[in-house]
Coordinates of C-alpha atoms and ligand atoms in Angstrom, one line a residue:
X345 CA -16.9 -22.2 -9.5
X346 CA -17.2 -18.6 -10.8
X347 CA -14.8 -15.8 -10.1
X348 CA -16.0 -12.2 -10.6
X349 CA -13.9 -9.2 -11.4
X350 CA -15.5 -5.7 -11.5
X351 CA -14.5 -2.1 -12.2
X352 CA -13.0 -0.5 -9.1
X353 CA -15.3 2.5 -8.3
X354 CA -13.5 4.1 -5.3
X355 CA -11.8 7.5 -5.9
X356 CA -8.2 7.5 -7.2
X357 CA -8.4 3.8 -8.2
X358 CA -7.4 2.6 -11.7
X359 CA -6.1 -0.9 -10.8
X360 CA -8.0 -4.1 -11.3
X361 CA -7.9 -7.4 -9.4
X362 CA -7.1 -9.7 -12.4
X363 CA -4.9 -9.5 -15.5
X364 CA -5.1 -11.5 -18.7
X365 CA -2.2 -13.6 -17.3
X366 CA -4.1 -14.5 -14.1
X367 CA -7.4 -15.0 -15.9
X368 CA -5.7 -17.6 -18.1
X369 CA -4.2 -19.3 -15.0
X370 CA -7.6 -19.3 -13.2
X371 CA -9.3 -20.9 -16.2
X372 CA -6.5 -23.4 -16.3
X373 CA -7.4 -24.3 -12.7
X374 CA -10.9 -25.2 -13.8
X375 CA -12.5 -22.0 -12.7
X376 CA -14.9 -19.8 -14.6
X377 CA -14.1 -16.1 -14.8
X378 CA -16.6 -13.3 -15.4
X379 CA -15.4 -9.7 -15.7
X380 CA -17.6 -6.6 -15.8
X381 CA -17.2 -4.9 -19.2
X382 CA -14.5 -2.2 -18.9
X383 CA -13.1 -3.6 -15.6
X384 CA -9.5 -3.5 -16.9
X385 CA -9.7 -0.2 -18.7
X386 CA -7.9 1.9 -16.1
X387 CA -5.0 -0.6 -16.3
X388 CA -5.1 -0.8 -20.1
X389 CA -6.5 -4.3 -20.2
X390 CA -9.3 -4.5 -22.8
X391 CA -12.4 -6.6 -22.6
X392 CA -10.9 -8.4 -25.7
X393 CA -7.7 -9.2 -23.8
X394 CA -9.8 -10.6 -20.9
X395 CA -12.0 -12.6 -23.3
X396 CA -8.9 -14.0 -25.2
X397 CA -7.6 -15.1 -21.8
X398 CA -10.8 -17.1 -21.2
X399 CA -13.1 -14.7 -19.3
X400 CA -16.7 -14.0 -20.2
X401 CA -17.8 -10.4 -20.1
X402 CA -20.8 -9.2 -18.1
X403 CA -22.7 -6.0 -19.0
X404 CA -22.6 -4.6 -15.4
X405 CA -21.3 -5.2 -11.9
X406 CA -24.6 -6.5 -10.6
X407 CA -24.5 -9.4 -13.2
X408 CA -20.9 -10.2 -12.6
X409 CA -21.2 -10.2 -8.8
X410 CA -24.6 -11.9 -8.6
X411 CA -23.5 -15.2 -10.0
X412 CA -20.0 -15.2 -8.3
X413 CA -18.7 -17.8 -5.8
X414 CA -15.5 -15.7 -5.4
X415 CA -15.0 -12.0 -5.9
X416 CA -11.6 -10.5 -6.4
X417 CA -11.2 -6.9 -5.6
X418 CA -8.6 -4.2 -5.2
X419 CA -10.4 -1.9 -2.8
X420 CA -13.1 -2.9 -0.3
X421 CA -16.6 -3.0 -1.9
X422 CA -18.8 0.1 -1.7
X423 CA -21.4 -0.2 1.1
X424 CA -23.8 2.6 1.0
X425 CA -27.2 3.9 2.1
X426 CA -27.7 4.8 -1.5
X427 CA -28.7 1.6 -3.3
X428 CA -27.1 2.5 -6.6
X429 CA -23.7 2.8 -4.9
X430 CA -23.9 -0.4 -2.9
X431 CA -21.8 -3.2 -4.4
X432 CA -22.1 -5.6 -1.4
X433 CA -25.8 -6.2 -1.8
X434 CA -25.2 -8.1 -5.1
X435 CA -23.1 -10.8 -3.3
X436 CA -25.0 -13.9 -2.4
X437 CA -24.5 -15.4 1.1
X438 CA -21.4 -17.6 1.2
X439 CA -19.5 -15.6 -1.5
X440 CA -15.8 -15.4 -0.9
X441 CA -14.4 -11.8 -1.1
X442 CA -10.7 -11.2 -1.4
X443 CA -9.1 -7.8 -1.5
X444 CA -7.3 -5.0 0.3
X445 CA -10.3 -4.7 2.8
X446 CA -8.5 -2.4 5.3
X447 CA -10.1 -4.1 8.3
X448 CA -8.1 -2.2 10.9
X449 CA -9.1 1.2 9.4
X450 CA -12.7 0.2 8.8
X451 CA -13.7 -2.3 11.4
X452 CA -17.4 -1.5 11.2
X453 CA -17.5 -2.7 7.6
X454 CA -16.3 -6.1 8.6
X455 CA -19.4 -6.6 10.8
X456 CA -21.5 -5.7 7.7
X457 CA -19.7 -8.5 5.7
X458 CA -20.5 -10.9 8.5
X459 CA -24.1 -10.0 8.5
X460 CA -24.3 -10.4 4.8
X461 CA -22.8 -14.0 5.2
X462 CA -19.7 -13.1 3.2
X463 CA -16.4 -15.1 3.7
X464 CA -14.0 -12.2 3.6
X465 CA -10.2 -12.3 3.3
X466 CA -8.1 -9.1 3.9
X467 CA -4.9 -9.7 1.9
X468 CA -3.0 -7.1 3.8
X469 CA -3.1 -9.3 6.9
X470 CA -0.9 -11.9 5.4
X471 CA 1.8 -13.1 7.7
X472 CA 5.3 -12.2 6.5
X473 CA 6.5 -15.7 6.1
X474 CA 8.5 -17.1 3.2
X475 CA 5.5 -19.2 1.9
X476 CA 3.3 -16.0 1.7
X477 CA 5.9 -13.8 -0.2
X478 CA 4.3 -14.5 -3.7
X479 CA 0.9 -13.3 -2.2
X480 CA 2.3 -10.2 -0.5
X481 CA 0.3 -7.4 -2.1
X482 CA 1.5 -4.8 0.4
X483 CA 5.1 -5.4 -0.7
X484 CA 4.3 -5.5 -4.5
X485 CA 2.3 -2.3 -4.3
X486 CA 4.7 -0.5 -1.9
X487 CA 7.6 -1.3 -4.3
X488 CA 5.9 0.4 -7.2
X489 CA 4.7 3.3 -5.0
X490 CA 8.3 3.9 -3.9
X491 CA 9.4 3.9 -7.5
X492 CA 6.6 6.3 -8.6
X493 CA 7.2 8.6 -5.6
X494 CA 10.8 9.2 -6.7
X495 CA 9.6 9.9 -10.3
X496 CA 6.8 12.3 -9.1
X497 CA 9.3 14.2 -7.0
X498 CA 11.7 14.5 -9.9
X499 CA 8.9 15.7 -12.1
X500 CA 7.8 18.4 -9.7
X501 CA 11.4 19.5 -8.9
X502 CA 12.5 22.5 -10.9
X503 CA 16.0 21.1 -11.1
X504 CA 17.6 17.9 -12.4
X505 CA 18.5 14.9 -10.2
X506 CA 21.9 14.0 -11.8
X507 CA 25.0 16.1 -11.9
X508 CA 25.5 17.4 -15.5
X509 CA 28.6 19.0 -16.8
X510 CA 27.6 21.1 -19.8
X511 CA 29.2 23.9 -21.9
X512 CA 26.9 26.3 -20.2
X513 CA 27.9 25.3 -16.7
X514 CA 27.6 22.4 -14.2
X515 CA 24.3 21.3 -12.7
X516 CA 24.7 20.0 -9.2
X517 CA 23.2 16.6 -8.3
X518 CA 20.0 16.7 -6.2
X519 CA 20.1 15.6 -2.6
X520 CA 17.3 13.3 -1.7
X521 CA 16.4 12.1 1.8
X522 CA 14.2 9.1 2.2
X523 CA 12.4 8.7 5.6
X524 CA 11.3 5.2 6.2
X525 CA 13.4 2.5 4.5
X526 CA 11.0 -0.4 4.1
X527 CA 9.8 -1.8 0.8
X528 CA 8.7 1.6 -0.6
X529 CA 11.5 3.5 0.8
X530 CA 14.2 1.1 -0.5
X531 CA 12.7 1.3 -4.0
X532 CA 12.5 5.2 -3.8
X533 CA 16.2 5.1 -2.8
X534 CA 17.1 2.8 -5.7
X535 CA 15.1 4.9 -8.2
X536 CA 16.5 8.3 -7.0
X537 CA 20.0 6.8 -7.2
X538 CA 19.4 5.5 -10.8
X539 CA 18.3 9.1 -11.6
X540 CA 21.7 10.3 -10.3
X541 CA 20.7 11.9 -7.0
X542 CA 22.9 11.8 -3.9
X543 CA 20.6 9.9 -1.4
X544 CA 20.5 9.5 2.3
X545 CA 17.8 7.7 4.4
X546 CA 16.7 7.0 7.9
X547 CA 14.5 4.3 9.6
X548 CA 13.7 3.3 13.2
X549 CA 14.6 -0.4 12.5
X550 CA 18.2 -1.4 12.9
X551 CA 18.0 -3.8 9.9
X552 CA 17.4 -1.0 7.5
X553 CA 20.9 0.5 7.8
X554 CA 22.7 -2.3 5.9
X555 CA 19.9 -2.4 3.2
X556 CA 20.2 1.4 2.7
X557 CA 23.9 1.2 2.4
X558 CA 23.9 -1.7 0.0
X559 CA 21.9 0.6 -2.4
X560 CA 24.7 3.2 -2.3
X561 CA 22.9 5.6 0.1
X562 CA 24.1 6.9 3.4
X563 CA 22.1 6.1 6.6
X564 CA 21.3 8.6 9.2
X565 CA 21.2 6.8 12.6
X566 CA 19.0 8.4 15.3
X567 CA 19.5 6.1 18.2
X568 CA 21.3 2.7 17.8
X569 CA 20.1 1.2 21.1
X570 CA 16.4 2.1 20.4
X571 CA 16.7 0.9 16.9
X572 CA 17.5 -2.6 18.1
X573 CA 14.1 -3.0 19.8
X574 CA 12.1 -1.0 17.2
X575 CA 11.1 -4.0 15.1
X576 CA 8.2 -6.3 15.9
X577 CA 8.3 -10.1 15.4
X578 CA 6.3 -9.5 12.2
X579 CA 9.1 -7.3 10.8
X580 CA 7.2 -4.0 11.2
X581 CA 8.2 -0.9 13.1
X582 CA 6.9 -0.1 16.6
X583 CA 5.5 3.3 17.5
X584 CA 8.4 5.2 19.0
X585 CA 8.3 7.3 22.2
X586 CA 8.4 11.0 22.7
X587 CA 12.1 11.0 23.5
X588 CA 13.1 9.2 20.3
X589 CA 10.8 11.4 18.2
X590 CA 12.5 14.6 19.6
X591 CA 15.9 13.2 18.9
X592 CA 14.8 12.2 15.4
X593 CA 13.5 15.7 14.7
X594 CA 16.8 17.3 15.9
X595 CA 18.9 15.1 13.6
X596 CA 16.6 15.5 10.7
X597 CA 16.5 19.3 11.0
X598 CA 20.3 19.2 10.5
X599 CA 20.0 16.9 7.4
X600 CA 17.2 19.1 5.9
X601 CA 19.7 22.0 5.6
X602 CA 21.4 19.9 2.9
X603 CA 18.3 18.4 1.3
X604 CA 16.4 19.2 -1.9
X605 CA 13.8 16.4 -2.0
X606 CA 12.3 14.4 0.9
X607 CA 10.3 11.2 0.3
X608 CA 8.4 10.0 3.4
X609 CA 7.2 6.4 3.6
X610 CA 6.9 5.6 7.3
X611 CA 3.9 3.5 8.5
X612 CA 2.9 1.7 11.6
X613 CA 0.4 -1.1 10.8
X614 CA -3.1 -0.3 12.2
X615 CA -2.1 3.1 13.6
X616 CA -1.9 6.6 12.4
X617 CA 1.4 7.3 10.6
X618 CA 4.1 9.1 12.6
X619 CA 4.6 12.8 12.0
X620 CA 8.2 13.0 10.8
X621 CA 8.3 16.5 9.3
X622 CA 6.5 19.3 11.3
X623 CA 5.7 22.7 9.7
X624 CA 8.6 24.3 11.5
X625 CA 10.9 21.6 10.1
X626 CA 9.7 22.2 6.5
X627 CA 11.0 25.8 6.8
X628 CA 14.6 24.4 6.9
X629 CA 14.2 23.4 3.3
X630 CA 15.1 25.9 0.6
X631 CA 12.4 27.3 -1.7
X632 CA 11.8 25.0 -4.6
X633 CA 12.3 21.9 -2.5
X634 CA 9.8 19.0 -3.0
X635 CA 8.4 16.6 -0.3
X636 CA 6.4 13.5 -1.1
X637 CA 4.2 12.1 1.7
X638 CA 3.5 8.5 0.8
X639 CA 1.8 8.0 4.1
X640 CA -0.8 10.7 3.4
X641 CA -3.7 8.2 3.4
X642 CA -2.7 7.0 6.9
X643 CA -2.8 10.5 8.4
X644 CA 0.5 11.7 6.9
X645 CA 4.2 11.8 7.8
X646 CA 4.2 15.6 6.9
X647 CA 2.3 18.1 8.8
X648 CA -0.2 19.8 6.6
X649 CA 0.0 17.5 3.6
X650 CA -3.2 17.3 1.7
X651 CA -4.7 14.0 0.4
X652 CA -4.9 14.0 -3.4
X653 CA -3.2 17.4 -3.8
X654 CA 0.1 19.0 -4.5
X655 CA 0.4 22.3 -2.7
X656 CA 3.1 24.9 -2.2
X657 CA 3.8 26.3 1.2
X658 CA 4.2 30.0 1.7
X659 CA 8.0 29.4 1.8
X660 CA 7.8 27.8 -1.7
X661 CA 8.1 24.1 -0.8
X662 CA 5.9 21.7 -2.8
X663 CA 4.2 19.0 -0.8
X664 CA 3.0 16.1 -2.9
X665 CA 0.0 14.3 -1.3
X666 CA -1.0 12.0 -4.1
X667 CA -3.6 9.4 -3.0
X668 CA -3.1 5.8 -4.0
X669 CA 0.4 6.0 -5.5
X670 CA 0.4 2.4 -6.9
X671 CA -2.7 3.3 -8.9
X672 CA -0.6 5.9 -10.7
X673 CA 1.3 3.0 -12.4
X674 CA -1.8 1.0 -12.9
X675 CA -0.7 -1.7 -15.4
X676 CA 2.3 -3.0 -13.5
X677 CA 0.5 -2.5 -10.2
X678 CA -2.5 -4.6 -11.5
X679 CA -0.2 -7.3 -13.0
X680 CA 1.5 -7.8 -9.7
X681 CA -1.5 -7.5 -7.5
X682 CA -3.5 -9.9 -9.7
X683 CA -0.6 -12.4 -9.4
X684 CA -0.6 -12.0 -5.6
X685 CA -4.4 -12.7 -5.5
X686 CA -4.0 -15.7 -7.9
X687 CA -1.3 -17.2 -5.7
X688 CA -3.6 -16.7 -2.6
X689 CA -6.6 -18.2 -4.4
X690 CA -4.6 -21.3 -5.2
X691 CA -4.6 -21.9 -1.4
X692 CA -8.4 -21.9 -1.3
X693 CA -9.2 -24.1 -4.3
X694 CA -8.4 -27.8 -4.5
X695 CA -7.2 -29.7 -7.6
X696 CA -10.8 -30.3 -8.7
X697 CA -11.5 -26.5 -8.7
X698 CA -13.6 -26.7 -5.5
X699 CA -13.5 -24.3 -2.6
X700 CA -11.5 -25.7 0.4
X701 CA -10.9 -23.3 3.2
X702 CA -8.4 -24.8 5.6
X703 CA -8.6 -22.6 8.7
X704 CA -5.7 -24.4 10.3
X705 CA -3.4 -22.9 7.6
X706 CA -1.6 -19.9 9.2
X707 CA -2.0 -17.8 6.0
X708 CA -5.8 -18.5 6.0
X709 CA -6.1 -18.0 9.7
X710 CA -4.4 -14.6 9.5
X711 CA -6.4 -13.2 6.6
X712 CA -9.9 -14.6 7.2
X713 CA -12.1 -11.9 8.6
X714 CA -15.6 -13.3 8.6
X715 CA -17.2 -16.8 8.3
X716 CA -20.6 -18.2 9.0
X717 CA -22.0 -14.8 9.8
X718 CA -19.4 -13.9 12.4
X719 CA -16.2 -11.9 12.6
X720 CA -13.5 -14.5 13.3
X721 CA -10.2 -12.7 13.0
X722 CA -8.0 -12.5 16.1
X723 CA -6.3 -9.3 14.9
X724 CA -9.6 -7.5 14.9
X725 CA -10.4 -8.7 18.4
X726 CA -7.1 -7.2 19.6
X727 CA -7.8 -3.9 17.6
X728 CA -11.3 -3.7 19.2
X729 CA -9.9 -4.1 22.7
X730 CA -7.2 -1.4 22.0
X731 CA -9.9 0.9 20.7
X732 CA -12.1 0.3 23.7
X733 CA -9.1 1.0 26.1
X734 CA -8.4 4.3 24.3
X735 CA -12.1 5.3 24.4
X736 CA -12.2 4.5 28.2
X737 CA -9.0 6.4 29.1
Ligands
NAD311 P1 5.8 -0.3 6.5 O1 5.2 0.0 5.2 O2 4.9 -0.7 7.6 O3 6.6 1.0 7.0 C1 7.5 1.6 6.1 C2 8.8 1.9 6.8 O4 8.7 3.0 7.8 C3 9.4 0.7 7.7 O5 10.7 0.4 7.2 C4 9.4 1.2 9.1 O6 10.4 0.7 9.8 C5 9.5 2.7 8.9 N1 9.1 3.6 10.0 C6 8.0 3.4 10.8 N2 8.0 4.4 11.8 C7 9.1 5.2 11.5 C8 9.6 6.4 12.1 N3 9.0 7.0 13.2 N4 10.7 6.9 11.6 C9 11.3 6.3 10.5 N5 10.9 5.3 9.9 C10 9.8 4.7 10.4 O7 6.9 -1.5 6.3 P2 7.2 -2.4 5.1 O8 7.9 -1.6 4.1 O9 6.0 -3.1 4.6 O10 8.1 -3.5 5.7 C11 9.0 -3.4 6.7 C12 10.1 -4.5 6.6 O11 9.5 -5.8 6.5 C13 11.0 -4.3 5.5 O12 12.3 -4.3 5.9 C14 10.8 -5.5 4.6 O13 12.0 -5.9 4.0 C15 10.3 -6.5 5.5 N6 9.4 -7.5 4.7 C16 9.5 -8.8 5.0 C17 8.8 -9.7 4.2 C18 8.9 -11.2 4.4 O14 8.1 -11.9 3.8 N7 9.7 -11.6 5.2 C19 7.8 -9.2 3.4 C20 7.7 -7.8 3.2 C21 8.5 -7.0 3.9

């Protein structure tokens, strides 16, 4: 069976779906790996490193994809009216496609995969169970995004993060507020703390409090009773009501008066990200303050943040809206992502190196989008019903 890896062509993307390490492992499983020439370049993996690991190199994406039984991707493939930009057309019917396919954000594309006879898996739909942890690409990438967000903030901030006592005077430690203390937020807290900042954080989920405190940061509780029911069975946050949001804004306005840097990471799966900082709230920050909006691709936690840009408000506050934060640390992000995909692939391939899709397995069931020309994922059916209800109301 042949596995294909190609260059990721979407904007802001430097990662790649395989590493020399995972290529070696796949070859060890009895699989053949073909990589488009230059596919690893953005992540500093050379063709030579891929070849040494056992891959063959194809001159272009069409050649790599055309002969593949399984395609490993970071971003969803390009589908376009312009033939030269369309990657999907190279895949033969029955090809397995695995990647961050964003089915809830781009449901129409899933129907295109079905029509093309592709067997598509969206790795972000993995259930958060212990057995799936080694495949959890959302977590591996969010962890690095949180780390990088703290570094980007420190870089744009005109002051130092740690307290420094020098002969020329004392520099005060920076005060960092992290909003949303999930995987990315906790790593942003840990990184800002390592840099010497004084860190506080908030989250809707009650479980976050202890995790934040264990990292040496203080926790801002908005509403203890609401926090107890804010977590879904899958471990994600629910969308909070108007009343909670108003109380959250009041509490955060107070905190902003003592804050230099804000890192926002709050997400609700399949929904627009909640707005946590309005334009009026931003005015509470002192000029020179820095805000990172890690949720910018999901609509943004910060009112007015701009995708792919850093801009300064008229009051002198810098808003960082970098797109695809994990891609800004492409080597490690690719290493971890590639390992996640390899671990997932091991579920689909039997000991003789043959494809074996066990649809009774809960990991397969949750991630499989299309099979035999049809959209088969229950999460998409629920999303379609919700969308129809919104449209009808
Ligand atoms: P996420 O990326 O969906 O959201 C980021 C954070 O934003 C979450 O902590 C969420 O509670 C928070 N948030 C949402 N709305 C908010 C609001 N209005 N105000 C403030 N905060 C808000 O979540 P995530 O980081 O992927 O994971 C959430 C939890 O799941 C984490 O605690 C993590 O430890 C847990 N997890 C478990 C597993 C597992 O396998 N068991 C795997 C990964 C993550």
